[in-house]
């Protein structure tokens, strides 16, 4: 079901003590909200975060997961391991995974399919590079990313999918897509899903925007009709900034 979501991707930041401190501050300052609030600490602190947020509306989600059930995959984490510690949502396909760890659309299709089979809600990230936008190819790139990783799924699988459109040129750069650019792409994404499935599937999926969302621009971006929230990197590491972004939704 389509819902408002604010998710913080902590990436490779915050040790155990810092994790507790940030969660304590977020918990203390969390406003009343209808939005789903999520945080994605690094793997080693997921269990700790789940325990810490036991009574909280803040959900703990994973930054990644592997496509195999178990086995000889040194350094990887399985769906069952996440479920076992109480994590039932995973970010899949973040542009940093694609750029630095060789995650292709084909790998991501396997990850998404396996996550959904395991009933893990999938926050699928995608978005074009700067050259794609400059050359006017950004709609094609985004449509291909969706098609390659998601369009083999049955319509019923989509109830467990959240999309995060993150133009690579806006991630960690301080440069944000304008609210109009975000809306234009989100509307295009919904149309692409309508064409492949139907208006019901497209209308029920939450589409988050990610890329340098800050307290100063969140309001305007979230005011757009096809933007259902944000995936927040840098600003999610500072409690007051993340809280301000939650208030903006
Ligand atoms: P940023 O990161 O907010 O620091 O740009 C967003 C993301 O990578 O999800």
Short mmCIF file of C-alpha atoms and ligand atoms in Angstrom, two decimals:
data_model
loop_
_atom_site.label_atom_id
_atom_site.label_comp_id
_atom_site.label_asym_id
_atom_site.label_seq_id
_atom_site.Cartn_x
_atom_site.Cartn_y
_atom_site.Cartn_z
CA UNK A 1 0.00 0.00 0.00
CA UNK A 2 1.27 3.45 -0.82
CA UNK A 3 2.54 5.20 2.28
CA UNK A 4 4.74 8.12 3.20
CA UNK A 5 8.23 6.98 4.13
CA UNK A 6 11.35 8.68 5.45
CA UNK A 7 14.33 6.32 5.54
CA UNK A 8 17.85 7.07 6.72
CA UNK A 9 20.68 5.25 4.99
CA UNK A 10 23.61 5.48 7.36
CA UNK A 11 25.99 3.82 4.87
CA UNK A 12 29.36 2.96 6.50
CA UNK A 13 28.96 5.37 9.41
CA UNK A 14 28.46 5.17 13.19
CA UNK A 15 30.09 2.66 15.52
CA UNK A 16 28.07 0.91 18.21
CA UNK A 17 28.27 3.72 20.75
CA UNK A 18 27.42 6.32 18.13
CA UNK A 19 24.54 4.18 16.90
CA UNK A 20 22.98 4.11 20.35
CA UNK A 21 23.53 7.82 20.79
CA UNK A 22 21.88 8.68 17.48
CA UNK A 23 18.95 6.32 18.10
CA UNK A 24 18.48 7.78 21.57
CA UNK A 25 18.37 11.28 20.19
CA UNK A 26 16.01 10.32 17.37
CA UNK A 27 13.72 8.52 19.79
CA UNK A 28 13.63 11.48 22.14
CA UNK A 29 12.87 14.00 19.41
CA UNK A 30 10.64 11.94 17.10
CA UNK A 31 7.49 13.93 16.24
CA UNK A 32 4.03 12.41 15.84
CA UNK A 33 3.84 11.29 12.24
CA UNK A 34 1.77 9.15 9.91
CA UNK A 35 4.87 8.42 7.87
CA UNK A 36 6.89 5.25 8.19
CA UNK A 37 10.29 6.09 9.64
CA UNK A 38 13.22 3.76 8.96
CA UNK A 39 16.93 3.68 9.69
CA UNK A 40 19.56 1.51 8.01
CA UNK A 41 22.69 1.18 10.17
CA UNK A 42 25.60 -1.00 9.04
CA UNK A 43 25.17 -4.77 9.47
CA UNK A 44 27.16 -5.15 12.67
CA UNK A 45 24.83 -2.82 14.53
CA UNK A 46 21.50 -3.99 13.12
CA UNK A 47 20.75 -6.37 15.99
CA UNK A 48 21.63 -3.73 18.54
CA UNK A 49 19.40 -1.20 16.76
CA UNK A 50 16.47 -3.64 16.62
CA UNK A 51 16.76 -4.26 20.36
CA UNK A 52 17.12 -0.56 21.08
CA UNK A 53 14.06 0.38 19.00
CA UNK A 54 11.91 -2.47 20.30
CA UNK A 55 9.03 -0.20 21.38
CA UNK A 56 9.59 2.45 18.74
CA UNK A 57 7.77 3.19 15.49
CA UNK A 58 11.21 3.55 13.91
CA UNK A 59 11.91 0.45 11.83
CA UNK A 60 15.39 -0.94 11.33
CA UNK A 61 16.22 -1.95 7.76
CA UNK A 62 19.28 -3.44 6.04
CA UNK A 63 21.45 -1.67 3.46
CA UNK A 64 21.88 -4.80 1.35
CA UNK A 65 21.40 -8.57 1.30
CA UNK A 66 22.55 -11.53 -0.77
CA UNK A 67 20.54 -13.50 -3.33
CA UNK A 68 21.48 -16.97 -2.13
CA UNK A 69 19.86 -18.96 0.65
CA UNK A 70 23.22 -19.62 2.38
CA UNK A 71 26.64 -20.97 1.57
CA UNK A 72 30.11 -20.00 0.43
CA UNK A 73 29.67 -16.24 -0.04
CA UNK A 74 32.35 -14.72 2.16
CA UNK A 75 31.35 -11.39 3.59
CA UNK A 76 27.69 -11.62 2.64
CA UNK A 77 24.49 -11.65 4.70
CA UNK A 78 21.41 -13.72 3.93
CA UNK A 79 17.71 -12.98 4.04
CA UNK A 80 17.18 -15.50 6.83
CA UNK A 81 19.88 -13.85 8.94
CA UNK A 82 18.06 -10.54 8.63
CA UNK A 83 14.68 -12.04 9.44
CA UNK A 84 16.20 -13.88 12.38
CA UNK A 85 17.22 -10.61 14.06
CA UNK A 86 13.92 -8.91 13.27
CA UNK A 87 14.80 -7.03 10.08
CA UNK A 88 12.21 -7.48 7.33
CA UNK A 89 13.15 -4.71 4.87
CA UNK A 90 16.29 -4.30 2.78
CA UNK A 91 17.64 -1.61 0.49
CA UNK A 92 18.65 -3.22 -2.79
CA UNK A 93 20.50 -1.67 -5.69
CA UNK A 94 21.89 1.46 -4.09
CA UNK A 95 24.05 3.30 -6.62
CA UNK A 96 27.11 2.83 -4.41
CA UNK A 97 26.57 -0.95 -4.55
CA UNK A 98 26.28 -0.69 -8.31
CA UNK A 99 29.33 1.58 -8.71
CA UNK A 100 31.78 0.12 -6.19
CA UNK A 101 30.69 -3.50 -5.85
CA UNK A 102 29.77 -4.38 -9.39
CA UNK A 103 26.06 -4.96 -8.79
CA UNK A 104 24.47 -5.19 -12.21
CA UNK A 105 20.79 -5.16 -13.11
CA UNK A 106 20.99 -8.96 -13.49
CA UNK A 107 22.38 -9.41 -9.97
CA UNK A 108 19.81 -7.00 -8.61
CA UNK A 109 16.98 -8.87 -10.31
CA UNK A 110 18.12 -12.00 -8.45
CA UNK A 111 18.36 -10.14 -5.16
CA UNK A 112 14.92 -8.59 -5.51
CA UNK A 113 13.30 -11.88 -6.49
CA UNK A 114 14.91 -13.69 -3.58
CA UNK A 115 14.06 -10.97 -1.07
CA UNK A 116 10.41 -11.04 -2.12
CA UNK A 117 10.33 -14.82 -2.00
CA UNK A 118 11.52 -14.50 1.60
CA UNK A 119 8.88 -11.88 2.28
CA UNK A 120 11.49 -9.18 2.75
CA UNK A 121 10.20 -5.80 1.74
CA UNK A 122 12.48 -4.40 -0.90
CA UNK A 123 13.49 -0.77 -1.19
CA UNK A 124 14.81 -0.77 -4.73
CA UNK A 125 17.15 2.10 -5.66
CA UNK A 126 17.86 3.30 -9.17
CA UNK A 127 18.65 6.51 -11.01
CA UNK A 128 20.64 7.96 -13.83
CA UNK A 129 24.22 9.27 -13.96
CA UNK A 130 25.01 12.88 -14.79
CA UNK A 131 25.98 12.05 -18.39
CA UNK A 132 22.60 10.40 -18.91
CA UNK A 133 20.79 13.50 -17.79
CA UNK A 134 23.03 15.81 -19.82
CA UNK A 135 22.46 13.75 -22.95
CA UNK A 136 18.72 13.58 -22.32
CA UNK A 137 18.85 9.81 -21.91
CA UNK A 138 17.71 9.77 -18.29
CA UNK A 139 14.19 8.48 -18.92
CA UNK A 140 15.50 5.56 -20.99
CA UNK A 141 18.09 4.66 -18.36
CA UNK A 142 15.52 4.69 -15.57
CA UNK A 143 13.00 2.68 -17.59
CA UNK A 144 15.69 0.09 -18.36
CA UNK A 145 16.72 -0.19 -14.71
CA UNK A 146 13.12 -0.84 -13.72
CA UNK A 147 12.54 -3.26 -16.56
CA UNK A 148 15.72 -5.27 -16.00
CA UNK A 149 15.37 -5.70 -12.26
CA UNK A 150 11.64 -5.64 -11.60
CA UNK A 151 9.44 -6.20 -14.60
CA UNK A 152 9.65 -10.00 -14.52
CA UNK A 153 7.86 -9.93 -11.17
CA UNK A 154 4.17 -10.73 -10.84
CA UNK A 155 1.91 -7.80 -10.06
CA UNK A 156 1.24 -9.29 -6.63
CA UNK A 157 4.93 -8.97 -5.70
CA UNK A 158 4.68 -5.19 -5.90
CA UNK A 159 2.91 -4.84 -2.58
CA UNK A 160 6.30 -5.54 -0.99
CA UNK A 161 8.27 -3.09 -3.10
CA UNK A 162 9.23 0.50 -2.36
CA UNK A 163 11.05 2.46 -5.03
CA UNK A 164 13.76 5.02 -4.36
CA UNK A 165 14.63 7.18 -7.33
CA UNK A 166 18.11 8.54 -6.68
CA UNK A 167 19.82 10.42 -9.49
CA UNK A 168 23.49 9.52 -9.01
CA UNK A 169 24.59 13.10 -9.63
CA UNK A 170 22.60 14.22 -6.60
CA UNK A 171 23.88 11.65 -4.09
CA UNK A 172 26.21 13.13 -1.51
CA UNK A 173 27.00 16.03 -3.80
CA UNK A 174 24.86 18.72 -2.26
CA UNK A 175 23.22 19.06 -5.63
CA UNK A 176 19.55 18.08 -5.53
CA UNK A 177 17.15 17.42 -8.33
CA UNK A 178 14.72 20.32 -8.37
CA UNK A 179 11.26 19.46 -7.05
CA UNK A 180 10.05 19.71 -10.66
CA UNK A 181 12.73 17.30 -11.90
CA UNK A 182 11.83 14.86 -9.12
CA UNK A 183 8.10 15.10 -9.87
CA UNK A 184 8.69 14.72 -13.61
CA UNK A 185 10.71 11.53 -13.10
CA UNK A 186 8.38 10.09 -10.45
CA UNK A 187 5.40 10.61 -12.77
CA UNK A 188 7.37 8.94 -15.57
CA UNK A 189 8.15 6.00 -13.27
CA UNK A 190 4.47 5.59 -12.40
CA UNK A 191 3.54 5.74 -16.09
CA UNK A 192 6.17 3.12 -16.95
CA UNK A 193 4.77 0.82 -14.27
CA UNK A 194 1.22 1.47 -15.49
CA UNK A 195 2.25 0.50 -19.02
CA UNK A 196 3.83 -2.76 -17.83
CA UNK A 197 1.25 -3.63 -15.15
CA UNK A 198 -1.71 -1.35 -14.48
CA UNK A 199 -2.69 1.89 -12.75
CA UNK A 200 -3.44 0.01 -9.58
CA UNK A 201 0.10 -1.33 -9.19
CA UNK A 202 1.56 2.04 -10.17
CA UNK A 203 -0.73 3.98 -7.86
CA UNK A 204 -0.02 1.81 -4.84
CA UNK A 205 3.77 1.82 -4.90
CA UNK A 206 5.59 4.36 -2.74
CA UNK A 207 8.25 6.21 -4.71
CA UNK A 208 10.88 7.96 -2.60
CA UNK A 209 13.30 10.57 -3.81
CA UNK A 210 16.93 10.40 -2.69
CA UNK A 211 19.91 12.65 -3.30
CA UNK A 212 20.99 15.46 -0.99
CA UNK A 213 17.63 15.83 0.73
CA UNK A 214 18.14 18.29 3.58
CA UNK A 215 15.88 20.14 6.03
CA UNK A 216 16.02 23.14 3.70
CA UNK A 217 14.69 21.39 0.59
CA UNK A 218 12.61 18.51 1.97
CA UNK A 219 9.35 20.43 2.21
CA UNK A 220 9.32 21.44 -1.41
CA UNK A 221 10.36 18.02 -2.72
CA UNK A 222 7.82 16.19 -0.53
CA UNK A 223 5.05 18.55 -1.66
CA UNK A 224 5.09 17.00 -5.14
CA UNK A 225 2.20 14.61 -5.76
CA UNK A 226 4.25 11.62 -6.94
CA UNK A 227 6.95 11.94 -4.28
CA UNK A 228 6.04 9.75 -1.32
CA UNK A 229 9.04 10.48 0.86
CA UNK A 230 12.80 10.32 0.90
CA UNK A 231 15.82 8.09 1.23
CA UNK A 232 18.23 10.23 3.19
CA UNK A 233 21.99 9.73 3.41
CA UNK A 234 24.13 12.45 4.96
CA UNK A 235 21.31 14.28 6.70
CA UNK A 236 20.16 11.08 8.43
CA UNK A 237 23.37 11.04 10.47
CA UNK A 238 22.43 14.24 12.28
CA UNK A 239 19.41 13.76 14.54
CA UNK A 240 18.07 17.29 14.23
CA UNK A 241 18.31 17.21 10.43
CA UNK A 242 16.61 13.83 10.14
CA UNK A 243 13.87 14.93 12.54
CA UNK A 244 13.33 18.11 10.52
CA UNK A 245 12.97 16.00 7.35
CA UNK A 246 10.43 13.75 9.11
CA UNK A 247 8.52 16.87 10.12
CA UNK A 248 8.57 18.02 6.51
CA UNK A 249 6.62 14.98 5.43
P1 LIG B 1 22.61 11.74 0.38
O1 LIG B 1 22.49 10.17 0.09
O2 LIG B 1 21.33 12.13 1.07
O3 LIG B 1 23.81 11.87 1.26
O4 LIG B 1 22.76 12.41 -0.94
C1 LIG B 1 21.30 9.61 -0.38
C2 LIG B 1 21.48 8.15 -0.58
O5 LIG B 1 22.57 7.73 -0.99
O6 LIG B 1 20.56 7.35 -0.34
#
